[in-house]
PDB file of N, CA and C in Angstrom:
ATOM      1  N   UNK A   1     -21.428  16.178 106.547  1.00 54.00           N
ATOM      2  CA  UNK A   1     -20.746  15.447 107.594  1.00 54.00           C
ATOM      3  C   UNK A   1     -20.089  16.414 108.571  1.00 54.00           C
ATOM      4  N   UNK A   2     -19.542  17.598 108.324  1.00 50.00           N
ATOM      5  CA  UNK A   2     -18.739  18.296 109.067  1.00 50.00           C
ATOM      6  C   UNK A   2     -19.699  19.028 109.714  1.00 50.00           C
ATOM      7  N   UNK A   3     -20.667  19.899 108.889  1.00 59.00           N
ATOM      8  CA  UNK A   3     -21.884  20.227 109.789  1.00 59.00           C
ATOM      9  C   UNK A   3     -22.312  19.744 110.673  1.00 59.00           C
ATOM     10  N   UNK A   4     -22.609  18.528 110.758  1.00 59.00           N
ATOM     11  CA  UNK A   4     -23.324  17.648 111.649  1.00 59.00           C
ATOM     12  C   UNK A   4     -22.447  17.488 112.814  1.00 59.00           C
ATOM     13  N   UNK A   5     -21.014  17.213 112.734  1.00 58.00           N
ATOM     14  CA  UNK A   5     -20.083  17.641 113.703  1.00 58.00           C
ATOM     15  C   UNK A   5     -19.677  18.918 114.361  1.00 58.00           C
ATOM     16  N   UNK A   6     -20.210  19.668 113.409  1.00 52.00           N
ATOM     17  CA  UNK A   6     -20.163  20.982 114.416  1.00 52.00           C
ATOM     18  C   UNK A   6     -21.323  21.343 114.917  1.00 52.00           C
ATOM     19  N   UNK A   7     -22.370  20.830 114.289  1.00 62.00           N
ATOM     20  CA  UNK A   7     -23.211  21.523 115.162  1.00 62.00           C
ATOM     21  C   UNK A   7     -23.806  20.600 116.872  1.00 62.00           C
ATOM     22  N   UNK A   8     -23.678  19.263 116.226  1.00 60.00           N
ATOM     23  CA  UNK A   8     -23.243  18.489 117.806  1.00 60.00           C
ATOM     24  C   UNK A   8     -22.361  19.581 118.751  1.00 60.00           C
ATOM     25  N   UNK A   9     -20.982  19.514 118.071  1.00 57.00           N
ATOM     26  CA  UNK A   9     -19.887  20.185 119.463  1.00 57.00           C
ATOM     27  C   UNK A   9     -20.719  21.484 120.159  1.00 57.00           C
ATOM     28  N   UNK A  10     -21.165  22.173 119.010  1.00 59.00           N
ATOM     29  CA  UNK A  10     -21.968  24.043 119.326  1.00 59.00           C
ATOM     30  C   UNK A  10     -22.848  23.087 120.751  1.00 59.00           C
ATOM     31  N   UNK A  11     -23.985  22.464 119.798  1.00 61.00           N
ATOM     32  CA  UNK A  11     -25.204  22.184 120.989  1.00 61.00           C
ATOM     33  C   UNK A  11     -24.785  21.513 122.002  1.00 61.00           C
ATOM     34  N   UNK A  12     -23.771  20.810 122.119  1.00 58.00           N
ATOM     35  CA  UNK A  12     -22.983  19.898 123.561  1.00 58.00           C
ATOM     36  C   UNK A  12     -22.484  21.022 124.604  1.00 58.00           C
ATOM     37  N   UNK A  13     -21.648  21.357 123.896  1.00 57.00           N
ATOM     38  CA  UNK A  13     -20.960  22.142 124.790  1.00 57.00           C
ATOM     39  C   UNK A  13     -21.769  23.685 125.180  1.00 57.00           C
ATOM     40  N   UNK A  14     -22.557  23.741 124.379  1.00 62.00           N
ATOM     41  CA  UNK A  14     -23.213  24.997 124.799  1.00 62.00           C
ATOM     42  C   UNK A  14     -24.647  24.196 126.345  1.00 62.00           C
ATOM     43  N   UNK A  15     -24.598  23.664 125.860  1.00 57.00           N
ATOM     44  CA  UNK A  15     -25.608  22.849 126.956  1.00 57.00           C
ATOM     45  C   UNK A  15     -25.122  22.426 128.332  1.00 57.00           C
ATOM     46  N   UNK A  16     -23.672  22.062 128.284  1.00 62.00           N
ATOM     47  CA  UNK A  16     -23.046  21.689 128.765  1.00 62.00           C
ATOM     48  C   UNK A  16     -22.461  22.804 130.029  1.00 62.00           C
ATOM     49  N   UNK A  17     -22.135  23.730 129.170  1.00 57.00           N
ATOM     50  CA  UNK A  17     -21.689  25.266 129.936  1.00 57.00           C
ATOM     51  C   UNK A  17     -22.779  25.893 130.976  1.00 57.00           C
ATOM     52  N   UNK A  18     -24.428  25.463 129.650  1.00 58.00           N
ATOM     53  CA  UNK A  18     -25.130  26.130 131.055  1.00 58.00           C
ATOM     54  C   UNK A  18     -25.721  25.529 131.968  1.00 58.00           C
ATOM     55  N   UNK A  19     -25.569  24.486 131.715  1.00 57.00           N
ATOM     56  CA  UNK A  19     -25.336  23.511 132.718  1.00 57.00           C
ATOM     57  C   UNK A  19     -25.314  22.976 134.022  1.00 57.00           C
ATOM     58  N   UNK A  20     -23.566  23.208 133.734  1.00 59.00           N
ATOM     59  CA  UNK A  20     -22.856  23.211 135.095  1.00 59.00           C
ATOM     60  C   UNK A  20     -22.867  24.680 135.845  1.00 59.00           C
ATOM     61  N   UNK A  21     -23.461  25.581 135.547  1.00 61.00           N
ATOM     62  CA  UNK A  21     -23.521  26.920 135.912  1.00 61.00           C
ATOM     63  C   UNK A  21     -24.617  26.942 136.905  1.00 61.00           C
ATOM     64  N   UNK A  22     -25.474  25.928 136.546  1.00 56.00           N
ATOM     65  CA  UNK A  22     -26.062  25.866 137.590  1.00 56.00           C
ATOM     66  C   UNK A  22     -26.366  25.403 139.240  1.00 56.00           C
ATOM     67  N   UNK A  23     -27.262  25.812 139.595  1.00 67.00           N
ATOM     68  CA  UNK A  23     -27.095  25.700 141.512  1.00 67.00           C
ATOM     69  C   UNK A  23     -26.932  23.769 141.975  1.00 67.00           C
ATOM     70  N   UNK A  24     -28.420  23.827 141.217  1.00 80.00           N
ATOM     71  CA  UNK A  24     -28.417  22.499 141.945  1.00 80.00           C
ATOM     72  C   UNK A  24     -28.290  21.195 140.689  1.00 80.00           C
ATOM     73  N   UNK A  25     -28.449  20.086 141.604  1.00 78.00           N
ATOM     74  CA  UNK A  25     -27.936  18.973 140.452  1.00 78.00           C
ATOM     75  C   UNK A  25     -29.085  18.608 139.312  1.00 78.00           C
ATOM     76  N   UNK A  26     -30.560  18.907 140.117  1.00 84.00           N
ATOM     77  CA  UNK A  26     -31.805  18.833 139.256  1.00 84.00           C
ATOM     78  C   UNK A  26     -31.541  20.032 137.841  1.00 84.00           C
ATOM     79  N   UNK A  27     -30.935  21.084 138.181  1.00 79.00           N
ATOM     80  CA  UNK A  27     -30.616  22.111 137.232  1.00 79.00           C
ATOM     81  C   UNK A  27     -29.856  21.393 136.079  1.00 79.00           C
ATOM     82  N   UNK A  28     -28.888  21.121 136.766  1.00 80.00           N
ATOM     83  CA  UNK A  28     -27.336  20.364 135.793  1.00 80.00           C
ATOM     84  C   UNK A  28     -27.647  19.076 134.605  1.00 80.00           C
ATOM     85  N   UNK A  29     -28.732  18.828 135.697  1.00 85.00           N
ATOM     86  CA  UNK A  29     -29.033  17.377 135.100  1.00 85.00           C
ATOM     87  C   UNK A  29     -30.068  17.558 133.482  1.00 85.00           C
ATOM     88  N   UNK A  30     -30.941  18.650 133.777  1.00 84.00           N
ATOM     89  CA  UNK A  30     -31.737  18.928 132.883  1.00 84.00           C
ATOM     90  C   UNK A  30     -30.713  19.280 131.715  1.00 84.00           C
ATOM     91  N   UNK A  31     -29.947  19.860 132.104  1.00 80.00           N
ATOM     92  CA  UNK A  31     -29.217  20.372 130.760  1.00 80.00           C
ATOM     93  C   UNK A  31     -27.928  19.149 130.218  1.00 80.00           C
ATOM     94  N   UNK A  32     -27.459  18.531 131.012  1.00 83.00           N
ATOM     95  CA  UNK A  32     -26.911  17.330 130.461  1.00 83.00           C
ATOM     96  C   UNK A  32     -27.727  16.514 129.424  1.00 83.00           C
ATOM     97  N   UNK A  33     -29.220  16.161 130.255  1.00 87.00           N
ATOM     98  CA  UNK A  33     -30.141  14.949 129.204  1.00 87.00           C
ATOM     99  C   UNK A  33     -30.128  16.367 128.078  1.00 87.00           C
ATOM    100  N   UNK A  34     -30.046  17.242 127.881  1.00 84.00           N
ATOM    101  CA  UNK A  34     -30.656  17.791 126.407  1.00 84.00           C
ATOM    102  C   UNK A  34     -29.586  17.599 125.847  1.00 84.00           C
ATOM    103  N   UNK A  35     -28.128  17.726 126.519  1.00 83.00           N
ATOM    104  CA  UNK A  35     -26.849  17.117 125.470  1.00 83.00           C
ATOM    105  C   UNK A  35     -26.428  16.210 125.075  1.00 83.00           C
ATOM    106  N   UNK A  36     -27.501  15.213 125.943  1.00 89.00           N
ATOM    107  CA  UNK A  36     -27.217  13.870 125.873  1.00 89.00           C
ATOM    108  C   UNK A  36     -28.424  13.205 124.638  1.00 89.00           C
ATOM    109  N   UNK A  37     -29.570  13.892 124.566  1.00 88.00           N
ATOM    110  CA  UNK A  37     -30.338  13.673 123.323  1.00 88.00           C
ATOM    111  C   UNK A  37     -29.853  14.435 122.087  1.00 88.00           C
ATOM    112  N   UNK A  38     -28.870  15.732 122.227  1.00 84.00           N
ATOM    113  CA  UNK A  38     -28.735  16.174 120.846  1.00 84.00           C
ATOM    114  C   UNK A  38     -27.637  14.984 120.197  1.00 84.00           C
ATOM    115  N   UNK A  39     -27.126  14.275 121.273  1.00 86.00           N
ATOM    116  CA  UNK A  39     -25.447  13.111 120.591  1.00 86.00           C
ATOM    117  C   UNK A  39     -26.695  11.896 120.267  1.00 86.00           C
ATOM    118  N   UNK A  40     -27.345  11.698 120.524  1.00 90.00           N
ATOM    119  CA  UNK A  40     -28.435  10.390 119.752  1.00 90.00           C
ATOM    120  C   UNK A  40     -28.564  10.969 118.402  1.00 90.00           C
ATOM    121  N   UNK A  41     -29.458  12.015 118.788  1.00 86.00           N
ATOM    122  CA  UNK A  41     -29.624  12.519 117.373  1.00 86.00           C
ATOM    123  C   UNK A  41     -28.867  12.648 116.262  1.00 86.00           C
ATOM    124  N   UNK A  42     -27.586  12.797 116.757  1.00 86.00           N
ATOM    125  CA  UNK A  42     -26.475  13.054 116.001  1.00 86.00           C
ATOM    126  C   UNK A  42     -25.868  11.400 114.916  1.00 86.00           C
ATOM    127  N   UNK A  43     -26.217  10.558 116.114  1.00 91.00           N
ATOM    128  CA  UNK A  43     -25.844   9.458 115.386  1.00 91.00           C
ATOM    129  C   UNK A  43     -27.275   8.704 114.608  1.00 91.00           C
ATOM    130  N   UNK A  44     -28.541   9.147 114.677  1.00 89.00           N
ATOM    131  CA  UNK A  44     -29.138   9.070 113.985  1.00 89.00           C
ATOM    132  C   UNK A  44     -29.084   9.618 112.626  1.00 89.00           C
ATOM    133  N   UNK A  45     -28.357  10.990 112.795  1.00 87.00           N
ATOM    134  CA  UNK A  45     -28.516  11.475 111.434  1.00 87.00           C
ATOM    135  C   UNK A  45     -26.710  11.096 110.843  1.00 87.00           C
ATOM    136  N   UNK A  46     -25.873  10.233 111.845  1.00 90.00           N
ATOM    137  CA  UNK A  46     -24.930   9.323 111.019  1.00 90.00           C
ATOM    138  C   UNK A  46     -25.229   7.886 109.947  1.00 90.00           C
ATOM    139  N   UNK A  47     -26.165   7.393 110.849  1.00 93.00           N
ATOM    140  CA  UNK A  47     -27.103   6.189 110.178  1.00 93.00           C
ATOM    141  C   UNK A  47     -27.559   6.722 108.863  1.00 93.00           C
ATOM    142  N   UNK A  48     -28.341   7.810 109.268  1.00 90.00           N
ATOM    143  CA  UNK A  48     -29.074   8.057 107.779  1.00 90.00           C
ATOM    144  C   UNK A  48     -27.829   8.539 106.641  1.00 90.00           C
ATOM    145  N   UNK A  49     -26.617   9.160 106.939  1.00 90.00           N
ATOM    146  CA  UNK A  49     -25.721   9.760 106.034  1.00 90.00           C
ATOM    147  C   UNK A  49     -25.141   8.588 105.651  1.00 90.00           C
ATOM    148  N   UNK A  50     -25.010   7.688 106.000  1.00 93.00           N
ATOM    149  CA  UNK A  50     -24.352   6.235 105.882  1.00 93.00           C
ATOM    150  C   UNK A  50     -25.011   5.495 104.418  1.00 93.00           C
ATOM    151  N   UNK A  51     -26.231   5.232 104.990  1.00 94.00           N
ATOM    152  CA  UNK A  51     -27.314   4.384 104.156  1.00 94.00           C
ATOM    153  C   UNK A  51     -27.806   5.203 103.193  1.00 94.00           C
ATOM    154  N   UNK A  52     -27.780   6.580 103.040  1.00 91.00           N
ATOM    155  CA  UNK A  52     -27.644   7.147 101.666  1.00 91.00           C
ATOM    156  C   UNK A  52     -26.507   7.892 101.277  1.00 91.00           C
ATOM    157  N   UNK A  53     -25.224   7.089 101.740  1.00 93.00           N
ATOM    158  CA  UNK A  53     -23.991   7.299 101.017  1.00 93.00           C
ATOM    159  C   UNK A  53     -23.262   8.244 100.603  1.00 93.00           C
ATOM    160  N   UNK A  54     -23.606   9.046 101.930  1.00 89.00           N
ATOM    161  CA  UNK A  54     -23.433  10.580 101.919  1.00 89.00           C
ATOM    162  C   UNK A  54     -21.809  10.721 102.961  1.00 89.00           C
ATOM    163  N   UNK A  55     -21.631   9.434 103.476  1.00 91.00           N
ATOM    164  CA  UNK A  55     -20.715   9.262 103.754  1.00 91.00           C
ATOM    165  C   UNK A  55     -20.222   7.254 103.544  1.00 91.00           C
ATOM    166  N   UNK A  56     -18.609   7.380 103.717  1.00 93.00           N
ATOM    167  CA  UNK A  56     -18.107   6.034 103.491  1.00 93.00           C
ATOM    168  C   UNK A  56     -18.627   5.281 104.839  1.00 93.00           C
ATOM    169  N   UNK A  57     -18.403   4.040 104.880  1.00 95.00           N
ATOM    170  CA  UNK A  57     -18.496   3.054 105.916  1.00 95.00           C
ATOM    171  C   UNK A  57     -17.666   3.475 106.966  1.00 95.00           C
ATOM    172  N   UNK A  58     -15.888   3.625 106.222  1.00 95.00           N
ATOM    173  CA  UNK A  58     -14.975   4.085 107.137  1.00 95.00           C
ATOM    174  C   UNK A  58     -15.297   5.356 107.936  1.00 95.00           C
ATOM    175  N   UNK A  59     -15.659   6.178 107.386  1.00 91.00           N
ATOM    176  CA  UNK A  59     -16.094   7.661 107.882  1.00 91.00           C
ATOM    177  C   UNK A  59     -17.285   7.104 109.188  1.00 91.00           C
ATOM    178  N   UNK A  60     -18.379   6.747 108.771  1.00 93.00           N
ATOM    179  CA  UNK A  60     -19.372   6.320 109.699  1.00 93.00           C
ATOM    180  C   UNK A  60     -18.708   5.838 111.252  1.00 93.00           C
ATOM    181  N   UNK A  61     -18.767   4.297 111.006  1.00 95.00           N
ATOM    182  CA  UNK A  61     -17.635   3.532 112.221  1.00 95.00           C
ATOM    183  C   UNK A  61     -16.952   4.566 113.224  1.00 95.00           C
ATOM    184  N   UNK A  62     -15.663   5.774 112.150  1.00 91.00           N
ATOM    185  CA  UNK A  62     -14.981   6.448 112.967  1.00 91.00           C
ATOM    186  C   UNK A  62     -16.070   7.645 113.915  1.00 91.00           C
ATOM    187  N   UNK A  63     -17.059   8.233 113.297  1.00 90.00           N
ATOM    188  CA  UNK A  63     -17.734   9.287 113.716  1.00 90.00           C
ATOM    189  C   UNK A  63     -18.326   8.193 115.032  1.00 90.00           C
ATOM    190  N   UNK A  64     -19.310   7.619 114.822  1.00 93.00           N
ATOM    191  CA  UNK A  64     -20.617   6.949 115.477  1.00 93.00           C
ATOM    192  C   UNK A  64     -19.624   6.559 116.720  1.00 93.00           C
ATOM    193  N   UNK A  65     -18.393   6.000 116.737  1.00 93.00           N
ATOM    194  CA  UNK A  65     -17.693   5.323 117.790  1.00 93.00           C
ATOM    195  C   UNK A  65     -17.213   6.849 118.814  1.00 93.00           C
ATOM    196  N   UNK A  66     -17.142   7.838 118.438  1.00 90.00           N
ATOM    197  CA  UNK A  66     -16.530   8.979 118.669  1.00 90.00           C
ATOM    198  C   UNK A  66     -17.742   9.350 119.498  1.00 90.00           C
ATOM    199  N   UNK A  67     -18.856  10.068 118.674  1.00 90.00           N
ATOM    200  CA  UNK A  67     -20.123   9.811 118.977  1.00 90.00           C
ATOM    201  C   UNK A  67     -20.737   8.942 120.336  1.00 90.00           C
ATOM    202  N   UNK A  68     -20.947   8.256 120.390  1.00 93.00           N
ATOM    203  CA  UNK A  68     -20.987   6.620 121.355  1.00 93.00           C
ATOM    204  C   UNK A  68     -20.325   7.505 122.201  1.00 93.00           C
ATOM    205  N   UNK A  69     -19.175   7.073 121.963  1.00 92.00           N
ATOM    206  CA  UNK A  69     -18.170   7.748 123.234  1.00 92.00           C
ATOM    207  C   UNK A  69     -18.714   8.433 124.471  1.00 92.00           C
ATOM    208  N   UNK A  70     -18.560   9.996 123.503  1.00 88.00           N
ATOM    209  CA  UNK A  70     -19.541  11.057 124.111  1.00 88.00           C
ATOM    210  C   UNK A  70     -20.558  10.580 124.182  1.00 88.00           C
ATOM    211  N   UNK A  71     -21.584  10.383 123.895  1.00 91.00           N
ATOM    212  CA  UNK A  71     -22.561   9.680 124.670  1.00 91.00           C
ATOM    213  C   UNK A  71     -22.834   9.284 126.052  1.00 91.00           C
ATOM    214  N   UNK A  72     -21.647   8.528 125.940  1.00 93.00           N
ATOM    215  CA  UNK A  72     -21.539   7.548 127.389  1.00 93.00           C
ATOM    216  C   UNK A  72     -21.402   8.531 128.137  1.00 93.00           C
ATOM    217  N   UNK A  73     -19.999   9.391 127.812  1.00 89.00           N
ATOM    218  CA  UNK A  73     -19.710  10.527 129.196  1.00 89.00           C
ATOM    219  C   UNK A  73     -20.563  10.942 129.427  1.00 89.00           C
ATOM    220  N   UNK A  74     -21.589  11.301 128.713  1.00 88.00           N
ATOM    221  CA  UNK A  74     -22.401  12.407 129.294  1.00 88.00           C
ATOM    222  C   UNK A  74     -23.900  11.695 130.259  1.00 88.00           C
ATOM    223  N   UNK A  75     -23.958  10.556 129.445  1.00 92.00           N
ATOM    224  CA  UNK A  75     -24.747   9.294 130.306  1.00 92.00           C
ATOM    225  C   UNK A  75     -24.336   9.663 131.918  1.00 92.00           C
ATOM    226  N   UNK A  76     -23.226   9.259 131.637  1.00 93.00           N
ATOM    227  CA  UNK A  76     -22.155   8.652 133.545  1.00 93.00           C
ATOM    228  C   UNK A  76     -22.550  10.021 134.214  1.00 93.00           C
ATOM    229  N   UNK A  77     -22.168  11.122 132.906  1.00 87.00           N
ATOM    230  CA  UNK A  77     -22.331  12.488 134.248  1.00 87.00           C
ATOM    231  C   UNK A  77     -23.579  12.646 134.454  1.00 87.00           C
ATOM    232  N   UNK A  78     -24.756  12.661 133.845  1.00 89.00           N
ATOM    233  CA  UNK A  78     -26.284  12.601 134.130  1.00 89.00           C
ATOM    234  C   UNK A  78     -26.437  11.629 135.639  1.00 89.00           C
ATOM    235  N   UNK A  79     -25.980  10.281 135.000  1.00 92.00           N
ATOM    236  CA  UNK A  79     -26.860   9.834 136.737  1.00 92.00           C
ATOM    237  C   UNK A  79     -25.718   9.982 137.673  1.00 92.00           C
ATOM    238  N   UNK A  80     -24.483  10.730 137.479  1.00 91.00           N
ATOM    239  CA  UNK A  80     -23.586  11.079 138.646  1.00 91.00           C
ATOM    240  C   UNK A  80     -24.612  11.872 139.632  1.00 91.00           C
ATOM    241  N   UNK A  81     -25.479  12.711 138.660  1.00 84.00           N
ATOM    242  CA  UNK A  81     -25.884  14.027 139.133  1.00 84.00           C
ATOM    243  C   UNK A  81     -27.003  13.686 140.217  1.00 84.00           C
ATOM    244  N   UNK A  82     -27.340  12.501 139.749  1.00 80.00           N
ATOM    245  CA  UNK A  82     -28.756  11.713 141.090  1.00 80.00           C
ATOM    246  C   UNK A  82     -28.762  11.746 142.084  1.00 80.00           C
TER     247      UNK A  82
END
């Protein structure tokens, strides 16, 4: 579980950094959708830790909603970038 949370934050924010470093918004944007598919992934592999009970219900809910969250931001900033 904690793995999976860190290695989301590593690949977000590292995606994220190079990112916005870049010139144009077609640049920015490419690297947002890859941070924005590693947080799917992430709650895919919450689903699966869930349903083989590798984590509680409570644990799940709190991550996936957290999860979600980020998600969204990074959604809004992707088609900001259009």
């Amino acid at each position: 579980e904690l793995q999976i949370k860190l290695d989301e934050l590593v690949q977000d924010h590292a995606n994220i950094a190079e990112g916005v470093s870049r010139n144009t918004n077609k640049d920015k944007s490419k690297f947002i959708n890859i941070a924005y598919s590693t947080s799917i992934e992430v709650i895919n592999f919450l689903i699966l830790s869930w349903d083989l009970d590798f984590i509680s219900e409570e644990k799940y809910i709190e991550l996936r909603e957290k999860t979600e969250l980020i998600t969204n931001q990074l959604n809004s900033f992707y088609k900001s970038l259009e």
